[in-house]
PDB file of C-alpha atoms in Angstrom:
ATOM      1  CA  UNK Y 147     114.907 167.611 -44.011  1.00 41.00           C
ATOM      2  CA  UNK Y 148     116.675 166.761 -47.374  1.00 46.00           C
ATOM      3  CA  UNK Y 149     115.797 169.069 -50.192  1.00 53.00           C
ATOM      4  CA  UNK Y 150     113.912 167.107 -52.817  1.00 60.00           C
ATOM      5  CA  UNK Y 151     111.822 169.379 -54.597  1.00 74.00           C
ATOM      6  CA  UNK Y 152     108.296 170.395 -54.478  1.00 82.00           C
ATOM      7  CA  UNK Y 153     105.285 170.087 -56.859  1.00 84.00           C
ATOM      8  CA  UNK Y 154     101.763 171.756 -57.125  1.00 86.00           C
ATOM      9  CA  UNK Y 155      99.077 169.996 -58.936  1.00 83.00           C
ATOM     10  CA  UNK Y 156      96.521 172.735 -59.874  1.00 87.00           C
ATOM     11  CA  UNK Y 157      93.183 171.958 -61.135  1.00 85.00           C
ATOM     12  CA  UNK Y 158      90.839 174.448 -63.012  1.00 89.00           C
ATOM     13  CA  UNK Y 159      87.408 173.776 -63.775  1.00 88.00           C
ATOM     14  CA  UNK Y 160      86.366 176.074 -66.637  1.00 88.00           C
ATOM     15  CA  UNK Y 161      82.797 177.148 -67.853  1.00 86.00           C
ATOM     16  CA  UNK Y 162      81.861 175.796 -71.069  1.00 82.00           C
ATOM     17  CA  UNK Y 163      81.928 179.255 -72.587  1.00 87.00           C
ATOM     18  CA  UNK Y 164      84.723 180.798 -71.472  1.00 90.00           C
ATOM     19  CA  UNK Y 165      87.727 177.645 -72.262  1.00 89.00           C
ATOM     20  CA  UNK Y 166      89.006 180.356 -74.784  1.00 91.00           C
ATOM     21  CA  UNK Y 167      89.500 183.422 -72.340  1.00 95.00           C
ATOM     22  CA  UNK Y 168      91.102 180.671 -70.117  1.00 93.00           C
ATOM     23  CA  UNK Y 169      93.713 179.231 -72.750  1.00 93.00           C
ATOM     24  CA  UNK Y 170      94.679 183.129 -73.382  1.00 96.00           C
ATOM     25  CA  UNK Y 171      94.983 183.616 -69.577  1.00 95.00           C
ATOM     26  CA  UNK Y 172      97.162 180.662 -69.475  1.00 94.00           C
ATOM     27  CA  UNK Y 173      99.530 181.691 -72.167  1.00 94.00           C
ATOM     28  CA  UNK Y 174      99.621 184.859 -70.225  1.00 95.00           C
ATOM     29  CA  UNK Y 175     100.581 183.606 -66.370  1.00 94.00           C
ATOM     30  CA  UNK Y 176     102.874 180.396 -67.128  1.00 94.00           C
ATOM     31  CA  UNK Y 177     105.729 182.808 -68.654  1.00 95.00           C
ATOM     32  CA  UNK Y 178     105.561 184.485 -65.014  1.00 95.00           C
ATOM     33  CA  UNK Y 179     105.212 181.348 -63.119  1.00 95.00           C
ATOM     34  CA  UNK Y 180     108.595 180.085 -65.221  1.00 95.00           C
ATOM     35  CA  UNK Y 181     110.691 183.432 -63.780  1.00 96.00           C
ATOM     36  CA  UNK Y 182     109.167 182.246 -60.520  1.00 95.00           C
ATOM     37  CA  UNK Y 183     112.612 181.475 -58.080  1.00 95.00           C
ATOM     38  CA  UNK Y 184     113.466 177.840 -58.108  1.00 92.00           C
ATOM     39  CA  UNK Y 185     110.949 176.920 -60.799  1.00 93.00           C
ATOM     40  CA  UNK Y 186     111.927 173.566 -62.455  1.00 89.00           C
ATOM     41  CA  UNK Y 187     108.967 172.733 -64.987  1.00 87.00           C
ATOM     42  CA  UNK Y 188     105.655 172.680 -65.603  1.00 89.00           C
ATOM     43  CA  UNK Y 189     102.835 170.541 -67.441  1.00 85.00           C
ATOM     44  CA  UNK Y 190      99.619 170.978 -68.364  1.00 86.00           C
ATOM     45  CA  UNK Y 191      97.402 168.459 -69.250  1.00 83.00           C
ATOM     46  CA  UNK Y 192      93.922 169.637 -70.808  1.00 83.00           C
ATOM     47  CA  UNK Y 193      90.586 168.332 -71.236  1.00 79.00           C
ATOM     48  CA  UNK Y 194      89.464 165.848 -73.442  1.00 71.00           C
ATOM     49  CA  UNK Y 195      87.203 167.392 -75.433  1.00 72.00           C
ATOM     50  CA  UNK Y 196      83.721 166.196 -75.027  1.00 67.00           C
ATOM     51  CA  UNK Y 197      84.891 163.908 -72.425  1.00 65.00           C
ATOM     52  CA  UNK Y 198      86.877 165.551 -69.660  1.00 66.00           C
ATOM     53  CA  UNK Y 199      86.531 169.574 -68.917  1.00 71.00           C
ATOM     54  CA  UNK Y 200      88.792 169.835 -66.045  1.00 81.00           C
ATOM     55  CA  UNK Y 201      92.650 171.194 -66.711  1.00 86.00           C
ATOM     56  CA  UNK Y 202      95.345 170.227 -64.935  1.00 84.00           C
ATOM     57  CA  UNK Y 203      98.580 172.182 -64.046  1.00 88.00           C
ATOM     58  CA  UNK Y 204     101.775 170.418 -62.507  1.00 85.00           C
ATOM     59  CA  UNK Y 205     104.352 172.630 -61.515  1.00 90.00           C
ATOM     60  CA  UNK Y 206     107.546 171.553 -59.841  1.00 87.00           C
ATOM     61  CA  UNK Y 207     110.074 174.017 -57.928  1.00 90.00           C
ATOM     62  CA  UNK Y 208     113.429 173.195 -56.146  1.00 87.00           C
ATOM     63  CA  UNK Y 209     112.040 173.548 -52.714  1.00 87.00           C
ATOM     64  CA  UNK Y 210     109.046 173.835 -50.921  1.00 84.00           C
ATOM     65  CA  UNK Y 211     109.311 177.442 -49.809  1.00 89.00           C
ATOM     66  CA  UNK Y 212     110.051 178.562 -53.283  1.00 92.00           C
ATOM     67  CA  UNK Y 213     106.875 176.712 -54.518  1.00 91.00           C
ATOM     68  CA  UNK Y 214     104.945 178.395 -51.585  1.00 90.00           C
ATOM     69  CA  UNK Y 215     105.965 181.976 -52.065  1.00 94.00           C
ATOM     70  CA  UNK Y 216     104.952 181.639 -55.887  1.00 94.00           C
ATOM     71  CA  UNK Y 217     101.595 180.190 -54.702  1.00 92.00           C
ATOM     72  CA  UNK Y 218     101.003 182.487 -51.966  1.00 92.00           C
ATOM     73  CA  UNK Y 219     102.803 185.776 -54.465  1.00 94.00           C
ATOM     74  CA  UNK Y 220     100.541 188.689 -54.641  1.00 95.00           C
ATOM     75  CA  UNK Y 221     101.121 188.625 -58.025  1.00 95.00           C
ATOM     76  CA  UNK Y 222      99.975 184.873 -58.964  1.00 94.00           C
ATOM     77  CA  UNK Y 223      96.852 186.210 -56.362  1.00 93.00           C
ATOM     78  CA  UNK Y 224      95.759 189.167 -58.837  1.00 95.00           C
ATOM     79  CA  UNK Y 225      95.902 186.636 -61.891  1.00 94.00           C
ATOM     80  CA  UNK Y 226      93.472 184.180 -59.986  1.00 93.00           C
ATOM     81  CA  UNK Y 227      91.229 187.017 -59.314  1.00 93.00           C
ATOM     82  CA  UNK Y 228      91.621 187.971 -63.286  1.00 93.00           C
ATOM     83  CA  UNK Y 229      90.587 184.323 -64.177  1.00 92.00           C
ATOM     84  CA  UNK Y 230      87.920 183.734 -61.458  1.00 92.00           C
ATOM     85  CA  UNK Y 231      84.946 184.286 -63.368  1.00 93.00           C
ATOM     86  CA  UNK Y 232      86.321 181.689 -65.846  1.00 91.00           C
ATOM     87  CA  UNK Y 233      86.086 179.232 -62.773  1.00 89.00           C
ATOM     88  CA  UNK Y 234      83.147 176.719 -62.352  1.00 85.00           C
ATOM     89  CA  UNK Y 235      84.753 175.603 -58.869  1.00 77.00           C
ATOM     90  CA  UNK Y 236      87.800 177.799 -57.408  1.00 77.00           C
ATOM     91  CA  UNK Y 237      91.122 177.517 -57.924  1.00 76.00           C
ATOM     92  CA  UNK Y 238      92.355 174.437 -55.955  1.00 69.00           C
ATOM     93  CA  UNK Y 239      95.563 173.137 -55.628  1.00 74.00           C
ATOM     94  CA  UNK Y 240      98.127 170.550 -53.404  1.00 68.00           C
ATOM     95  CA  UNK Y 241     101.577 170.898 -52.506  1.00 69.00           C
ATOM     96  CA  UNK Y 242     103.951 168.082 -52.262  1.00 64.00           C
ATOM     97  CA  UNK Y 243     107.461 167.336 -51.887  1.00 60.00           C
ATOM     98  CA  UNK Y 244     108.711 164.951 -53.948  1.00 56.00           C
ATOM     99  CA  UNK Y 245     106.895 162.594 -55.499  1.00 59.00           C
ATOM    100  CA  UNK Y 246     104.224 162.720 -52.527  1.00 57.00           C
ATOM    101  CA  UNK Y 247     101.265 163.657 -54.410  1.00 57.00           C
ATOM    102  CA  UNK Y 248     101.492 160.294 -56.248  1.00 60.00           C
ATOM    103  CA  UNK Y 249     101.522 158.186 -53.156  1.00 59.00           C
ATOM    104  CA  UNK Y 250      97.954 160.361 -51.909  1.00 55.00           C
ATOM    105  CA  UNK Y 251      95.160 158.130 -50.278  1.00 49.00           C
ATOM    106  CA  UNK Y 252      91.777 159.828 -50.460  1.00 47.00           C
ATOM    107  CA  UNK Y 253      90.775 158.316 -47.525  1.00 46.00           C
ATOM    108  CA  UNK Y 254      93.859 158.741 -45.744  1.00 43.00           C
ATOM    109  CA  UNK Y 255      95.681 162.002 -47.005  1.00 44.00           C
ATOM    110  CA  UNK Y 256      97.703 162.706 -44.044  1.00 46.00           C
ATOM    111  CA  UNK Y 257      99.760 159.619 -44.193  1.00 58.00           C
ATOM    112  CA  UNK Y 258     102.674 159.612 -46.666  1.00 65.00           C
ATOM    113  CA  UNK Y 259     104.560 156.364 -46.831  1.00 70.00           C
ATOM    114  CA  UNK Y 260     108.900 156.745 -46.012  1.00 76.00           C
ATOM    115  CA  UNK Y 261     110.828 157.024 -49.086  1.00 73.00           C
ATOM    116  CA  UNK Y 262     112.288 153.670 -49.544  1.00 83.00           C
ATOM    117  CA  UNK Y 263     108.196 152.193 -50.418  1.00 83.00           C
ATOM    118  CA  UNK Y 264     107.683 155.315 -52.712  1.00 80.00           C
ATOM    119  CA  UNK Y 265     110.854 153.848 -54.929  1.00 81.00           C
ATOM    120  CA  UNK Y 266     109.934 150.572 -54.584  1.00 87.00           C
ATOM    121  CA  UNK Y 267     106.709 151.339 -55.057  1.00 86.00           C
ATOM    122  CA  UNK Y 268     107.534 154.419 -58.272  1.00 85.00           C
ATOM    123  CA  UNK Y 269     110.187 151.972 -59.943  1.00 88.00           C
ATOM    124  CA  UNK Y 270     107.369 148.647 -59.706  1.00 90.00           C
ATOM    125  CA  UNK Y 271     104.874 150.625 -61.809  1.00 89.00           C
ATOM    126  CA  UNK Y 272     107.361 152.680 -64.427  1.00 89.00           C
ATOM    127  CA  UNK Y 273     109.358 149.115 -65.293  1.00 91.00           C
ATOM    128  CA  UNK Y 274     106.399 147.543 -66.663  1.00 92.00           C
ATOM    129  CA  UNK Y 275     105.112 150.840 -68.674  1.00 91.00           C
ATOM    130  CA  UNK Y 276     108.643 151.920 -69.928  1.00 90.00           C
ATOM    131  CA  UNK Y 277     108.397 148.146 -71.661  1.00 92.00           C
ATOM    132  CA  UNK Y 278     104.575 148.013 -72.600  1.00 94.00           C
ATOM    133  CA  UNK Y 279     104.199 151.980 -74.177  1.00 92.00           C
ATOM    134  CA  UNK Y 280     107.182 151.687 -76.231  1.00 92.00           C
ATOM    135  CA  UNK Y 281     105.850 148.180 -77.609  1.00 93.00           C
ATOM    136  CA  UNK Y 282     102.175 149.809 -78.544  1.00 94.00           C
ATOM    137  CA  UNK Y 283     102.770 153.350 -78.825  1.00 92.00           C
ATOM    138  CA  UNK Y 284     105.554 153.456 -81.288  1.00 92.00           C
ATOM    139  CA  UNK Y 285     103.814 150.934 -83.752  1.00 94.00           C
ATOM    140  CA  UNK Y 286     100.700 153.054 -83.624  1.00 93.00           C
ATOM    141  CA  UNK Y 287     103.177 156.459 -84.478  1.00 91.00           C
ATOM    142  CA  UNK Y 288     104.055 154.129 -87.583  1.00 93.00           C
ATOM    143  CA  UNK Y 289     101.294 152.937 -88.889  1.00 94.00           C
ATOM    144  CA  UNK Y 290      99.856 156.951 -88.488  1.00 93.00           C
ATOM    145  CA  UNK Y 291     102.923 157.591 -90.972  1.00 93.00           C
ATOM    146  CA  UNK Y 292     104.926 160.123 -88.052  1.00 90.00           C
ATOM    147  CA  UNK Y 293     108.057 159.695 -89.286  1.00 91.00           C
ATOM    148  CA  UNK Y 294     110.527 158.384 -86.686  1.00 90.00           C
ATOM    149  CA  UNK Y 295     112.107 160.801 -84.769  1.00 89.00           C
ATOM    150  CA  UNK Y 296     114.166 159.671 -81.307  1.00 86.00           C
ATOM    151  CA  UNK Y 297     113.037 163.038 -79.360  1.00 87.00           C
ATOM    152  CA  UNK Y 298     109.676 163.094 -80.565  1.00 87.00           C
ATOM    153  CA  UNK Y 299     109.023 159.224 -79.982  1.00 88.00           C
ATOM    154  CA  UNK Y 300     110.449 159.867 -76.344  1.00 88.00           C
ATOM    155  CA  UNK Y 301     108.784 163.125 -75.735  1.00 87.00           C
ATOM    156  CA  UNK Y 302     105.449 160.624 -76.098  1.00 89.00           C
ATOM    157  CA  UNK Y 303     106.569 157.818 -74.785  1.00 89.00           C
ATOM    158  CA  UNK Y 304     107.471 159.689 -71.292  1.00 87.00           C
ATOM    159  CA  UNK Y 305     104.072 162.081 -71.626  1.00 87.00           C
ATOM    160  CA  UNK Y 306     102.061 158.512 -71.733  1.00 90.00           C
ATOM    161  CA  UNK Y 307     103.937 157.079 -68.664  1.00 89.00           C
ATOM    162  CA  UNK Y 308     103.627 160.167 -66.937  1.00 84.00           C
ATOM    163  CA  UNK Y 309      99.699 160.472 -67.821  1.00 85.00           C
ATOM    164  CA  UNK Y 310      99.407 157.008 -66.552  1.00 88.00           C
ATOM    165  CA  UNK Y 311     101.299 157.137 -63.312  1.00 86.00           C
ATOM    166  CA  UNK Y 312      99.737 160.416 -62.120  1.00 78.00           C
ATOM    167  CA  UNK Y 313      96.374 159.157 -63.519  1.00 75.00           C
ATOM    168  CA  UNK Y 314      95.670 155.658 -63.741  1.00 82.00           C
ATOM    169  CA  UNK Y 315      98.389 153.529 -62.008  1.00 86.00           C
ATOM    170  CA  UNK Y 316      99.288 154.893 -58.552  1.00 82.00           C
ATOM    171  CA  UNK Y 317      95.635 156.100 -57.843  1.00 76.00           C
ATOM    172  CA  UNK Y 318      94.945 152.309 -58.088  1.00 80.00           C
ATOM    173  CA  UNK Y 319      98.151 150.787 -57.435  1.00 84.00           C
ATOM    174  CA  UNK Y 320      98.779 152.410 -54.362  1.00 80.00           C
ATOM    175  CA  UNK Y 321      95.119 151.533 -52.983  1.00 80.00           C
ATOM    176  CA  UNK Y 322      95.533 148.302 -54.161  1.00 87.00           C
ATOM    177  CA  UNK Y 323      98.711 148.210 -51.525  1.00 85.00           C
ATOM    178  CA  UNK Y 324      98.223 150.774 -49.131  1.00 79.00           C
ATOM    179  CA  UNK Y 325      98.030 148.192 -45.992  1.00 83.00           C
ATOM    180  CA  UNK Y 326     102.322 147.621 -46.967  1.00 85.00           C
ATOM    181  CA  UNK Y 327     102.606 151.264 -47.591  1.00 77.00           C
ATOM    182  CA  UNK Y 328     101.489 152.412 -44.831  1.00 73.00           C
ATOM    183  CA  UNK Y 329     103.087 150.032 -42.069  1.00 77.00           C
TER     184      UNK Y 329
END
């Protein structure tokens, strides 16, 4: 099998009360999860405050084994067991390889579609964002005064593609064509 990466999408649901003890936990276990072997990144996307309460953790590593022995470490174990009481639901997470985890049917989990439809597929959905968040998001950054700034305007450009992709478009998108995707 071709090395292609792997990624974990972690999701934490904290306890009203205790969102502080878990941001301080956090700053605490993603500087060992970045001397991890074969870690590439990692984003977190938190709650919306009065709206959402449920963080999100997306870690990639070069391969799958790497990602699994950081998951499976003793050490990442103890700091779950630090932060459990935090927890309203347990620690729960999903490994992919790849981009797999955006291509994920709820109704039909164990079927990943080959690699040519995820590019299809991936590159159908970014070409029309890369055009449309530039065109909104950038006149918005203006009008709020935020001085332009090429790294900054692409650091939020990407962020909002990425939020949408992993959120909003291929959730939909991909049950919208899962009959192709999955011939």
């Amino acid at each position: 099998m071709e090395n292609q990466g792997a990624s974990v999408v972690i999701t934490h649901h904290i306890l009203d009360d205790k969102i502080l003890e878990y941001e301080k936990w956090l700053k605490e276990i993603v500087p060992l999860t970045k001397q991890a072997k074969g870690f590439i990144d990692l984003q977190l996307i938190e709650p919306i405050p009065k709206l959402t309460f449920v963080y999100t953790v997306i870690i990639r590593f070069d391969t799958v084994d790497n990602l699994k022995n950081w998951m499976e470490s003793e050490q990442r174990k103890t700091w779950i067991e630090k932060a459990a009481p935090l927890f309203r639901r347990h620690d729960h997470y999903q490994i992919r390889s790849g981009l797999d985890f955006l291509f994920e049917i709820p109704e039909n989990n164990s079927n990943i579609p080959v690699r040519w439809k995820q590019y299809l597929v991936t590159w159908s959905a970014i070409y029309p964002l890369s055009l449309l968040i530039p065109l909104l998001l950038l006149p918005l950054l203006r009008y709020l005064h935020i001085p332009q700034n090429h790294f900054f305007d692409a650091l939020l450009i990407s962020g909002s593609i990425v939020f949408l992709m992993v959120y909003v478009v291929m959730p939909n998108y991909t049950r919208w064509i899962r009959k192709w995707l999955n011939k």
